[in-house]
Coordinates of C-alpha atoms and ligand atoms in Angstrom, one line a residue:
Chain R
M1 CA 0.5 -0.5 -0.1
S2 CA 1.3 3.2 -0.9
A3 CA -0.6 6.8 -1.0
A4 CA -2.6 7.6 -3.4
V5 CA -1.9 11.0 -5.3
A6 CA -4.1 10.6 -7.7
E7 CA -7.4 8.6 -9.3
K8 CA -7.1 6.5 -12.9
V9 CA -9.6 4.4 -14.8
I10 CA -9.5 1.3 -15.8
L11 CA -12.5 -1.1 -17.5
G12 CA -14.4 1.9 -16.5
K13 CA -12.9 1.5 -12.6
T14 CA -11.8 4.9 -10.7
L15 CA -8.8 3.4 -9.4
S16 CA -6.5 5.3 -6.9
I17 CA -2.6 5.6 -8.2
D18 CA 0.6 6.7 -6.4
A19 CA 3.1 8.9 -7.1
D20 CA 5.0 6.6 -9.1
G21 CA 1.8 5.6 -11.1
N22 CA 0.9 2.2 -9.8
L23 CA -1.5 1.3 -8.3
A24 CA -2.5 2.6 -4.4
N25 CA -4.3 -0.2 -3.5
L26 CA -3.8 -4.0 -3.5
S27 CA -6.9 -5.1 -3.9
D28 CA -8.3 -3.1 -6.9
W29 CA -6.1 -5.3 -8.8
N30 CA -7.6 -8.3 -11.0
E31 CA -5.5 -9.8 -13.8
E32 CA -8.1 -7.7 -16.6
I33 CA -6.3 -4.8 -14.6
A34 CA -3.4 -6.5 -15.1
A35 CA -3.6 -6.9 -18.7
E36 CA -4.5 -3.4 -18.8
L37 CA -1.2 -2.0 -17.3
A38 CA 0.6 -4.3 -19.1
K39 CA -0.5 -2.7 -22.8
E40 CA 0.3 0.8 -20.8
E41 CA 4.4 -0.4 -20.3
G42 CA 4.2 -2.0 -23.8
I43 CA 3.2 -5.1 -23.5
E44 CA 0.1 -6.3 -25.8
V45 CA -0.2 -10.0 -24.3
L46 CA 0.7 -11.4 -21.0
N47 CA 2.4 -14.8 -21.7
E48 CA 2.8 -17.8 -19.1
K49 CA 6.3 -16.6 -18.6
H50 CA 4.8 -13.0 -17.4
W51 CA 2.8 -14.7 -15.4
Q52 CA 5.1 -16.9 -13.9
V53 CA 7.0 -13.8 -12.7
I54 CA 4.0 -11.4 -11.7
N55 CA 2.9 -14.1 -9.5
Y56 CA 5.8 -14.8 -7.4
M57 CA 6.3 -10.6 -7.0
R58 CA 2.8 -10.8 -5.2
K59 CA 4.0 -13.6 -3.1
V60 CA 7.1 -12.2 -2.4
Y61 CA 5.3 -8.5 -1.7
T62 CA 2.3 -10.5 0.3
D63 CA 5.4 -12.1 2.7
T64 CA 7.7 -9.7 3.5
G65 CA 6.0 -6.1 2.5
D66 CA 8.4 -4.9 -0.4
A67 CA 8.3 -5.9 -3.9
P68 CA 11.7 -8.3 -5.3
S69 CA 14.8 -6.4 -6.8
I70 CA 16.1 -7.8 -10.3
R71 CA 18.2 -9.8 -8.7
K72 CA 16.1 -11.4 -5.9
L73 CA 13.5 -12.3 -8.6
T74 CA 16.1 -13.9 -11.0
K75 CA 17.4 -15.9 -8.0
E76 CA 14.2 -17.4 -7.1
S77 CA 11.6 -16.6 -9.7
G78 CA 13.0 -18.8 -12.0
V79 CA 13.1 -16.7 -14.9
D80 CA 16.6 -15.6 -15.8
T81 CA 18.0 -12.2 -16.3
K82 CA 18.3 -12.0 -20.0
E83 CA 15.1 -13.6 -20.0
L84 CA 13.4 -10.8 -17.4
Y85 CA 14.7 -8.0 -19.7
A86 CA 12.9 -10.1 -23.1
L87 CA 9.6 -10.3 -20.8
F88 CA 9.7 -6.4 -19.4
P89 CA 12.4 -4.3 -21.0
K90 CA 14.1 -1.6 -19.5
G91 CA 13.1 -2.1 -15.8
P92 CA 11.7 -5.3 -15.5
A93 CA 11.6 -5.1 -11.0
K94 CA 9.5 -1.5 -11.9
K95 CA 7.7 -2.9 -14.6
A96 CA 6.5 -5.8 -13.6
A97 CA 5.6 -4.6 -9.6
R98 CA 3.4 -1.6 -11.8
I99 CA 1.7 -4.7 -13.6
A100 CA 1.5 -6.7 -10.6
G101 CA -0.2 -3.6 -8.6
L102 CA 2.2 -3.3 -6.7
P103 CA 4.4 0.0 -5.1
K104 CA 7.9 0.6 -6.7
P105 CA 10.2 -1.9 -5.7
K106 CA 12.3 -0.1 -2.8
G107 CA 15.7 -1.1 -4.1
C108 CA 17.1 2.3 -5.3
I109 CA 17.9 5.2 -3.3
Chain X
M18 CA 34.1 -10.7 38.8
E19 CA 35.4 -11.9 35.3
T20 CA 32.7 -14.7 34.9
Q21 CA 29.9 -11.7 35.1
M22 CA 32.1 -9.7 32.0
K23 CA 30.0 -10.0 28.6
N24 CA 30.8 -9.6 24.7
L25 CA 29.8 -6.8 22.5
V26 CA 32.0 -7.6 19.5
I27 CA 31.8 -5.0 16.7
L28 CA 32.5 -6.7 13.2
G29 CA 34.4 -4.0 11.2
A30 CA 36.2 -1.0 12.2
G31 CA 35.5 1.3 9.2
T32 CA 33.4 4.6 8.9
A33 CA 30.4 3.4 11.3
G34 CA 32.4 0.4 13.5
T35 CA 34.8 3.0 14.5
M36 CA 32.5 5.6 15.6
M37 CA 30.5 2.7 17.6
L38 CA 33.6 1.6 19.5
N39 CA 34.4 5.5 20.6
K40 CA 30.1 5.8 21.3
L41 CA 30.2 2.5 23.5
H42 CA 33.8 2.9 25.2
K43 CA 32.0 6.2 26.8
A44 CA 28.7 4.6 27.5
L45 CA 29.2 1.2 28.5
D46 CA 30.3 0.2 32.2
L47 CA 33.3 -1.2 30.8
S48 CA 33.9 -3.3 34.4
R49 CA 30.9 -5.1 33.1
W50 CA 31.5 -4.8 29.3
R51 CA 34.3 -6.2 27.3
L52 CA 34.4 -4.8 23.6
I53 CA 35.9 -6.3 21.2
I54 CA 36.5 -4.7 17.6
V55 CA 37.6 -7.2 14.1
D56 CA 38.5 -6.1 10.9
N57 CA 41.0 -7.3 8.5
E58 CA 42.5 -3.8 7.3
K59 CA 44.7 -2.4 9.7
T60 CA 44.4 0.9 7.4
H61 CA 41.3 3.3 7.0
Y62 CA 40.7 4.8 4.1
Y63 CA 38.7 7.8 3.9
Q64 CA 36.4 6.7 0.9
P65 CA 34.8 10.4 0.5
G66 CA 38.5 11.3 -0.7
F67 CA 38.9 8.6 -3.5
L68 CA 36.4 11.0 -6.0
F69 CA 39.4 13.3 -5.9
I70 CA 42.3 11.0 -6.7
P71 CA 41.9 10.3 -10.4
F72 CA 41.9 14.1 -10.7
G73 CA 44.9 14.9 -9.0
V74 CA 43.8 17.1 -6.2
Y75 CA 44.2 14.4 -3.3
N76 CA 46.6 11.4 -3.1
E77 CA 47.0 8.3 -1.4
S78 CA 48.6 9.8 1.7
D79 CA 45.3 12.2 2.1
V80 CA 43.1 9.5 2.0
V81 CA 45.1 6.7 4.2
K82 CA 45.7 6.5 8.4
Q83 CA 46.3 3.8 10.8
K84 CA 42.7 2.6 12.0
V85 CA 44.5 2.2 15.6
K86 CA 44.6 6.1 15.8
F87 CA 40.9 6.8 15.9
F88 CA 40.5 3.5 18.7
P89 CA 39.7 4.9 22.8
E90 CA 42.9 4.9 24.4
G91 CA 44.2 1.4 24.9
M92 CA 41.7 0.0 22.6
N93 CA 43.3 -2.8 20.1
M94 CA 41.6 -4.5 17.3
I95 CA 41.6 -8.4 16.1
N96 CA 43.1 -8.3 12.8
S97 CA 41.5 -10.6 10.8
E98 CA 39.1 -11.2 8.2
I99 CA 35.9 -13.1 9.6
W100 CA 34.7 -16.2 8.2
K101 CA 31.3 -17.4 9.7
V102 CA 28.7 -16.0 12.1
I103 CA 27.0 -18.3 13.9
P104 CA 23.5 -16.6 15.5
E105 CA 22.3 -19.8 17.1
Y106 CA 24.9 -20.4 19.3
N107 CA 25.8 -16.2 19.3
M108 CA 29.1 -17.4 18.0
V109 CA 31.8 -15.9 15.3
H110 CA 34.2 -17.7 13.5
L111 CA 37.9 -15.6 12.3
D112 CA 39.8 -16.9 9.8
N113 CA 42.9 -16.6 12.2
G114 CA 41.5 -19.4 13.9
I115 CA 39.8 -17.2 17.2
T116 CA 36.4 -18.0 17.8
L117 CA 34.3 -15.2 19.7
D118 CA 31.1 -15.4 22.1
Y119 CA 29.3 -12.4 22.0
D120 CA 26.2 -11.0 24.0
V121 CA 25.1 -8.4 21.4
L122 CA 26.7 -8.4 18.1
I123 CA 27.1 -5.4 16.0
I124 CA 27.8 -5.6 12.0
A125 CA 30.0 -3.0 10.8
T126 CA 31.6 -4.2 7.7
G127 CA 30.0 -2.1 5.0
S128 CA 29.6 -3.2 1.4
K129 CA 32.4 -4.0 -1.1
L130 CA 32.8 -3.9 -4.8
A131 CA 31.9 -7.1 -6.9
P132 CA 33.6 -6.1 -10.1
E133 CA 33.5 -10.1 -11.2
E134 CA 29.3 -10.2 -10.9
T135 CA 29.6 -8.5 -14.1
E136 CA 30.4 -10.5 -17.7
G137 CA 33.2 -9.3 -19.1
L138 CA 34.1 -6.1 -16.7
T139 CA 37.6 -7.6 -15.3
G140 CA 38.4 -9.1 -19.0
K141 CA 41.9 -7.4 -20.7
L142 CA 40.8 -3.9 -20.3
W143 CA 40.6 -4.1 -17.2
K144 CA 42.5 -0.9 -15.2
K145 CA 43.6 -0.7 -18.8
D146 CA 40.7 1.4 -20.6
I147 CA 37.7 0.5 -17.8
F148 CA 38.3 1.9 -14.3
D149 CA 36.6 2.0 -10.9
F150 CA 37.0 5.1 -8.4
Y151 CA 35.4 3.5 -5.2
T152 CA 38.9 1.7 -4.5
L153 CA 42.0 3.1 -3.9
D154 CA 44.0 1.2 -6.3
G155 CA 41.3 2.5 -9.1
A156 CA 41.1 5.5 -8.5
K157 CA 45.4 5.7 -8.8
A158 CA 45.2 3.7 -11.5
L159 CA 42.6 5.9 -13.3
A160 CA 44.5 8.9 -12.3
E161 CA 47.7 7.8 -14.2
K162 CA 44.8 7.2 -17.0
F163 CA 44.4 10.6 -17.0
K164 CA 47.7 11.8 -17.0
T165 CA 48.5 10.8 -20.6
W166 CA 44.8 10.4 -22.1
D167 CA 43.9 12.9 -24.5
G168 CA 40.4 12.6 -25.1
G169 CA 37.6 10.3 -27.0
K170 CA 34.3 8.7 -25.6
L171 CA 34.4 8.7 -21.7
V172 CA 31.6 6.7 -20.4
I173 CA 30.3 7.0 -16.9
N174 CA 28.3 3.9 -15.7
I175 CA 26.6 2.4 -12.6
T176 CA 25.9 -1.2 -13.2
E177 CA 23.3 -1.6 -10.8
M178 CA 21.6 -0.3 -7.5
P179 CA 22.2 0.1 -4.6
I180 CA 25.6 1.7 -4.6
K181 CA 27.0 3.5 -1.6
C182 CA 27.6 7.2 -2.1
P183 CA 24.4 7.4 -4.7
V184 CA 26.2 10.8 -5.6
A185 CA 29.2 9.9 -6.5
P186 CA 29.5 9.3 -10.1
L187 CA 27.5 12.4 -10.7
E188 CA 30.1 13.8 -9.0
F189 CA 32.8 12.0 -11.0
A190 CA 31.0 13.3 -14.0
F191 CA 30.7 17.3 -12.7
L192 CA 34.9 16.9 -11.7
A193 CA 35.9 15.5 -15.2
D194 CA 34.3 18.0 -17.4
A195 CA 36.1 20.6 -15.7
F196 CA 39.3 18.8 -15.3
F197 CA 39.0 18.3 -19.1
E198 CA 38.1 22.0 -19.6
E199 CA 41.1 23.3 -17.6
R200 CA 43.2 20.9 -19.7
G201 CA 42.5 22.3 -22.8
I202 CA 40.8 19.2 -24.5
R203 CA 37.1 18.9 -23.3
E204 CA 35.5 19.7 -27.0
K205 CA 38.2 16.4 -27.6
V206 CA 35.8 14.4 -24.9
H207 CA 32.6 13.4 -25.2
I208 CA 30.9 12.3 -21.8
Q209 CA 28.1 10.1 -20.8
Y210 CA 26.2 9.0 -17.9
V211 CA 24.7 5.9 -18.6
T212 CA 22.6 4.6 -15.1
P213 CA 19.6 2.1 -14.7
L214 CA 18.2 4.6 -12.7
A215 CA 15.1 6.5 -14.8
E216 CA 17.0 9.6 -14.6
A217 CA 20.2 11.5 -13.0
F218 CA 19.5 10.9 -9.2
T219 CA 17.6 8.4 -6.8
K220 CA 15.7 11.3 -5.7
H221 CA 13.4 13.0 -8.1
K222 CA 13.8 16.5 -6.3
C223 CA 17.4 16.2 -6.9
A224 CA 17.6 14.4 -10.5
E225 CA 15.5 17.5 -11.9
V226 CA 18.4 20.3 -10.3
L227 CA 21.6 17.9 -11.1
G228 CA 19.9 16.7 -14.3
H229 CA 19.7 20.4 -15.3
F230 CA 22.8 20.6 -14.3
L231 CA 24.1 17.8 -16.6
E232 CA 22.7 19.4 -19.6
D233 CA 24.7 22.1 -19.2
K234 CA 28.0 20.6 -18.7
G235 CA 27.0 18.6 -22.2
I236 CA 27.1 15.8 -20.4
E237 CA 24.8 12.8 -22.2
L238 CA 22.4 11.2 -20.2
V239 CA 21.6 7.3 -20.8
A240 CA 19.2 6.5 -18.5
E241 CA 17.4 3.3 -17.8
F242 CA 20.6 1.0 -19.0
N243 CA 20.9 -2.1 -16.9
T244 CA 24.3 -3.2 -17.7
G245 CA 24.0 -6.7 -18.7
R246 CA 28.3 -7.4 -20.1
I247 CA 31.2 -5.4 -21.2
D248 CA 32.4 -6.3 -25.1
N249 CA 36.0 -6.1 -24.8
D250 CA 36.8 -6.3 -28.3
E251 CA 34.4 -3.9 -29.3
K252 CA 34.4 -1.1 -26.6
K253 CA 30.6 -1.7 -25.7
L254 CA 28.5 -1.9 -22.2
I255 CA 25.6 -4.1 -23.6
S256 CA 22.4 -3.7 -21.3
W257 CA 20.2 -7.1 -20.6
D258 CA 17.8 -5.7 -22.9
E259 CA 20.9 -5.6 -26.1
R260 CA 21.4 -1.5 -26.4
E261 CA 24.5 -0.7 -26.6
V262 CA 27.0 1.9 -25.5
D263 CA 30.6 2.5 -27.2
F264 CA 33.6 3.5 -25.0
D265 CA 37.2 4.6 -25.6
L266 CA 37.5 4.3 -21.4
L267 CA 35.0 3.3 -19.0
V268 CA 34.4 4.6 -15.4
T269 CA 32.2 2.1 -13.8
V270 CA 30.7 1.5 -10.4
P271 CA 30.3 -2.3 -10.1
T272 CA 28.0 -4.2 -8.5
N273 CA 28.1 -3.1 -4.1
K274 CA 27.7 -6.2 -2.5
G275 CA 28.1 -7.1 1.8
A276 CA 31.0 -9.0 2.8
D277 CA 31.1 -12.9 1.9
Y278 CA 30.8 -14.4 5.4
I279 CA 27.5 -12.5 5.5
E280 CA 26.1 -14.9 3.0
T281 CA 28.4 -18.2 4.9
S282 CA 26.5 -17.6 7.8
G283 CA 22.9 -16.8 5.7
L284 CA 22.6 -13.4 7.2
G285 CA 22.3 -12.0 4.7
D286 CA 19.6 -10.5 1.2
E287 CA 20.5 -11.7 -2.4
L288 CA 23.4 -9.1 -2.4
N289 CA 24.7 -9.9 1.1
F290 CA 23.0 -6.8 2.7
V291 CA 21.4 -7.7 6.4
P292 CA 17.9 -6.9 6.3
T293 CA 17.1 -4.6 9.4
D294 CA 15.1 -2.7 10.9
K295 CA 14.6 0.8 9.3
H296 CA 14.2 2.5 12.8
T297 CA 15.6 0.5 15.3
L298 CA 18.9 -0.5 13.6
Q299 CA 17.8 -4.1 15.1
S300 CA 18.1 -7.5 12.7
I301 CA 15.4 -8.9 12.0
A302 CA 16.5 -11.8 12.3
H303 CA 18.1 -11.9 15.6
K304 CA 17.5 -9.7 18.6
N305 CA 20.8 -8.9 20.0
I306 CA 22.4 -8.4 16.1
F307 CA 22.1 -5.4 15.3
V308 CA 23.2 -3.5 12.0
I309 CA 24.6 0.3 10.8
G310 CA 25.7 1.7 8.0
D311 CA 26.5 0.4 4.3
A312 CA 26.0 -3.1 5.8
T313 CA 22.2 -2.7 6.1
N314 CA 19.3 -3.3 3.6
I315 CA 17.6 -0.2 5.2
P316 CA 16.3 2.0 2.4
A317 CA 18.9 4.8 3.0
S318 CA 21.8 6.4 0.9
K319 CA 25.3 4.1 2.0
A320 CA 26.6 7.1 2.9
G321 CA 28.9 8.6 5.9
S322 CA 26.8 10.9 7.1
V323 CA 24.0 8.2 7.0
A324 CA 26.3 6.0 9.2
H325 CA 26.8 9.1 12.2
F326 CA 23.3 9.9 12.4
E327 CA 22.8 6.4 13.0
S328 CA 26.0 5.6 15.1
E329 CA 23.6 8.2 17.8
I330 CA 20.5 5.8 17.6
L331 CA 22.2 3.0 17.8
T332 CA 24.3 3.8 21.2
E333 CA 20.8 4.7 22.8
N334 CA 19.6 1.3 21.5
I335 CA 22.3 -0.7 22.6
L336 CA 21.7 0.9 25.8
H337 CA 18.0 0.0 26.3
F338 CA 18.7 -3.5 24.9
I339 CA 21.1 -4.4 27.8
H340 CA 18.8 -2.8 30.1
A341 CA 15.9 -5.3 28.6
E342 CA 14.2 -1.8 27.6
P343 CA 12.1 -1.1 24.3
L344 CA 14.0 0.5 21.7
A345 CA 12.9 3.9 21.9
A346 CA 15.3 5.5 19.9
R347 CA 14.4 5.7 16.0
F348 CA 16.4 6.3 12.6
D349 CA 14.6 8.6 10.3
G350 CA 16.8 8.0 7.2
H351 CA 18.3 11.2 7.5
A352 CA 21.1 11.5 5.3
N353 CA 23.3 14.6 4.1
C354 CA 26.0 14.8 1.1
F355 CA 27.7 17.7 -0.4
I356 CA 27.5 17.2 -4.1
E357 CA 30.7 18.0 -6.0
S358 CA 30.2 19.7 -9.0
G359 CA 33.1 21.3 -10.4
R360 CA 35.3 24.6 -10.6
G361 CA 34.9 24.9 -7.4
K362 CA 31.4 24.7 -6.3
A363 CA 29.3 22.0 -5.2
F364 CA 25.9 21.6 -4.2
L365 CA 24.3 20.6 -0.5
I366 CA 21.4 18.4 -0.5
D367 CA 19.4 16.3 3.0
F368 CA 16.9 14.4 3.5
N369 CA 15.4 11.1 5.0
Y370 CA 12.5 8.5 4.4
D371 CA 9.6 10.9 4.3
V372 CA 10.8 14.0 2.6
E373 CA 12.7 14.9 -0.3
P374 CA 15.7 17.0 -0.7
M375 CA 14.6 20.7 -0.7
P376 CA 16.1 23.9 -1.2
G377 CA 16.9 26.0 1.4
N378 CA 19.3 27.0 4.3
F379 CA 21.7 24.6 6.2
P380 CA 22.1 23.5 8.9
M381 CA 20.9 27.7 10.0
A382 CA 17.6 29.1 8.6
H383 CA 18.4 32.7 7.5
I384 CA 22.1 32.1 7.9
G385 CA 23.4 28.9 6.3
P386 CA 25.9 28.8 5.8
F387 CA 25.2 26.1 2.9
S388 CA 23.0 26.5 0.9
L389 CA 20.6 23.2 -0.2
L390 CA 19.9 22.3 -4.0
K391 CA 22.1 25.7 -4.7
E392 CA 25.4 25.3 -6.2
T393 CA 27.7 27.5 -4.2
R394 CA 31.3 28.0 -3.4
M395 CA 30.6 28.1 0.3
N396 CA 29.2 24.2 -0.3
H397 CA 32.4 23.5 -1.9
L398 CA 34.3 24.3 0.8
G399 CA 32.0 22.2 3.3
K400 CA 32.9 19.2 1.1
L401 CA 36.4 19.9 1.8
M402 CA 36.3 20.7 5.7
F403 CA 33.7 17.5 5.7
R404 CA 37.2 15.7 5.5
W405 CA 39.4 17.4 8.6
A406 CA 35.7 17.0 10.6
Y407 CA 35.6 13.2 9.1
W408 CA 39.0 12.4 10.7
N409 CA 38.6 14.3 13.9
I410 CA 35.3 14.6 14.6
L411 CA 33.4 12.0 13.1
L412 CA 35.3 8.9 13.7
K413 CA 35.8 9.3 17.1
G414 CA 32.3 9.5 18.3
K415 CA 32.4 13.0 18.6
E416 CA 29.0 15.3 18.3
L417 CA 28.5 17.1 15.5
P418 CA 26.9 20.4 15.3
I419 CA 24.0 18.6 13.3
G420 CA 21.7 16.1 15.4
P421 CA 20.4 13.0 13.7
Q422 CA 17.1 13.9 12.9
M423 CA 16.6 15.8 10.2
S424 CA 15.5 19.2 11.2
L425 CA 12.9 21.4 8.6
K426 CA 14.2 24.6 10.0
G427 CA 15.3 26.3 7.0
K428 CA 13.9 24.2 4.3
I429 CA 11.4 26.1 1.7
L430 CA 9.0 23.2 2.2
D431 CA 7.0 22.6 -0.6
D432 CA 2.9 22.6 0.1
I433 CA 2.8 18.7 0.1
Y434 CA 5.1 18.6 3.2
K435 CA 3.8 21.9 4.9
S436 CA -0.4 20.6 5.0
D437 CA 1.2 16.8 6.2
G438 CA 1.4 18.7 9.1
F439 CA 5.4 18.3 10.1
I440 CA 6.6 19.9 13.1
T441 CA 10.0 21.3 13.2
D442 CA 12.2 20.5 16.0
E443 CA 13.1 23.8 18.6
Q444 CA 15.7 21.3 20.5
Q445 CA 17.6 20.6 17.2
I446 CA 17.7 24.4 16.4
T447 CA 18.9 25.3 19.8
K448 CA 21.7 22.6 19.3
L449 CA 22.2 23.8 15.5
S450 CA 22.8 27.5 16.9
G451 CA 26.2 26.4 18.4
G452 CA 27.5 27.0 15.0
I453 CA 29.5 24.9 12.5
Ligands
FAD26 C1 34.4 7.4 -3.5 C2 33.3 6.9 -2.7 C3 32.9 8.4 -2.4 C4 32.0 8.5 -0.7 N1 31.5 9.6 -0.5 C5 30.8 10.1 -0.1 C6 30.5 11.3 0.9 O1 31.0 12.2 0.0 N2 30.0 11.7 1.8 C7 29.6 10.5 2.8 O2 28.8 10.4 4.0 N3 30.4 9.0 2.2 C8 30.6 9.2 1.1 N4 31.0 7.5 0.9 C9 30.7 6.4 1.5 C10 31.2 6.2 2.8 O3 32.6 6.0 2.6 C11 30.8 4.8 3.4 O4 29.2 5.2 3.0 C12 30.8 4.7 5.0 O5 32.8 4.4 4.9 C13 30.2 3.5 5.3 O6 31.1 2.9 6.8 P1 30.9 1.4 7.2 O7 31.8 1.5 8.1 O8 29.3 1.1 6.7 O9 32.0 0.7 5.8 P2 33.2 1.3 6.0 O10 34.0 2.3 6.0 O11 33.7 0.5 4.2 O12 33.8 -0.3 7.0 C14 33.6 -1.7 6.9 C15 34.9 -2.0 7.3 O13 34.3 -3.4 7.4 C16 35.8 -4.6 7.2 N5 35.5 -5.6 6.5 C17 34.2 -6.1 5.6 N6 34.4 -7.3 5.6 C18 35.3 -7.9 6.3 C19 35.6 -9.2 6.7 N7 35.2 -9.6 6.0 N8 36.1 -9.6 7.9 C20 37.4 -8.6 8.4 N9 37.0 -7.2 8.0 C21 36.1 -6.7 7.2 C22 36.2 -3.3 6.1 O14 37.9 -3.8 5.8 C23 36.2 -2.3 6.3 O15 37.2 -1.7 7.7 C24 32.0 7.5 -0.6 C25 32.2 6.4 -0.7 C26 32.9 5.8 -2.0 C27 33.2 4.8 -2.3

């Protein structure tokens, strides 16, 4: 959960958005919304591998309260670094977190 | 009597470990507590000084001193590599065969460079056309290179976050611009700043100002570039998503990691940083292990100034802990960094977990003498003064006229912070008006 600073309409629903443009409420997320968020990131179709990463991220977030870094992703999600970047170009951890309805990973300070 | 003695063991005698040693030496009842500190290096390196070495401003003798000079009188350290901590038995094994029992453990072994994490980085061009300036050896080798380098594509790269002192690579870029101009070859040097971040710096407020500076100085920003490998033959950086940047001279900040024993001991995250409570500085997994400085995983900058603010909080909390009281002191993520911008000027930024860097004066409202988020000559003098303060005040665990909690005095607040109802701390300002 992060502080809502704006609202956004996705699939006819008005959702709260945080300062990074990510969903502010975990509970607003579902698979259809994920598909829409993916399109905003330039990913037209979410395939099985995408879902493997997204589901893993949501699990880590539920367990630890923070979205995983790229390092943790490649170590534990079963998808290697190269493939992660192919799935979510430029910033896998950041992009996958956004599509998974989570706040931006805290990694970068 | 002897049987009642308890052990407080500090792992690492760098910036944070040395400060804790000095503070605890004063704060603990030494008839009941034995203080032990371990480090594999006898030399203390003033790491912020490494930045200036490639440009010939500092040399080796400006940045090294004997560690023991900064210890309380009569204190010595155990000079050995740490091999493994066994938290279940409250025990530390050292490479030299010694085993230490602890009642309280402080982990202060910082973060180190791991260039071997990136394919091709330590290949045939390493220390020939590829350098780091985060180690003394790297900075010295680069100083030699710069003496004869006559221009070309200079690429400054951050491999991955987090790194210690996240402003240092930017400062390097600014100083390089000024350095080559002074040498009369600036037009022959194409400078690119290649970062995994989406903009010039981790803090957006700051990135806005600094990004603009990069542009003014003719430094090209390549953002969201996550270095996957280095092609030594073609002299290219290649990102994980197959973008390429050519270089003639690459100055890189390799992956930063915590010490190997953290991994061996099962105490770390995927980069060997120790999961730590960001307010109390107690390790998440073990109540009698505390973590300070670059070794933690807390979302604060890995900087000497941060370690200093943490040391005040941690001293209080260690005392609470040994008296079986709640850990009442809370770290707010306070960081305070001078950012050298070249030509005798610098910026200053001050922020914490919740508050972004803001413009204003520091540490005293209206007076300063330092200006936040503005480039001034005074800030540059502050940066140089920092070295003196580091050796003479910080390491010895003495008080700076800046308290650990960030103060909003003197800052020009954005409406958002005002409306959030932050309260400024009157005690803070009383302390500050002691002058710098
Ligand atoms: C180029 C550069 C510029 C910087 N500029 C600034 C700046 O302007 N301002 C600022 O505030 N900070 C700056 N910093 C950051 C600052 O130096 C660090 O944040 C600070 O030193 C952290 O203190 P520490 O005690 O956590 O780690 P360190 O000071 O690095 O100490 C760690 C200690 O642990 C020891 N150690 C590690 N592993 C083992 C082991 N296995 N066995 C035994 N001993 C071990 C090491 O020998 C070392 O003495 C800069 C850093 C660099 C590299």
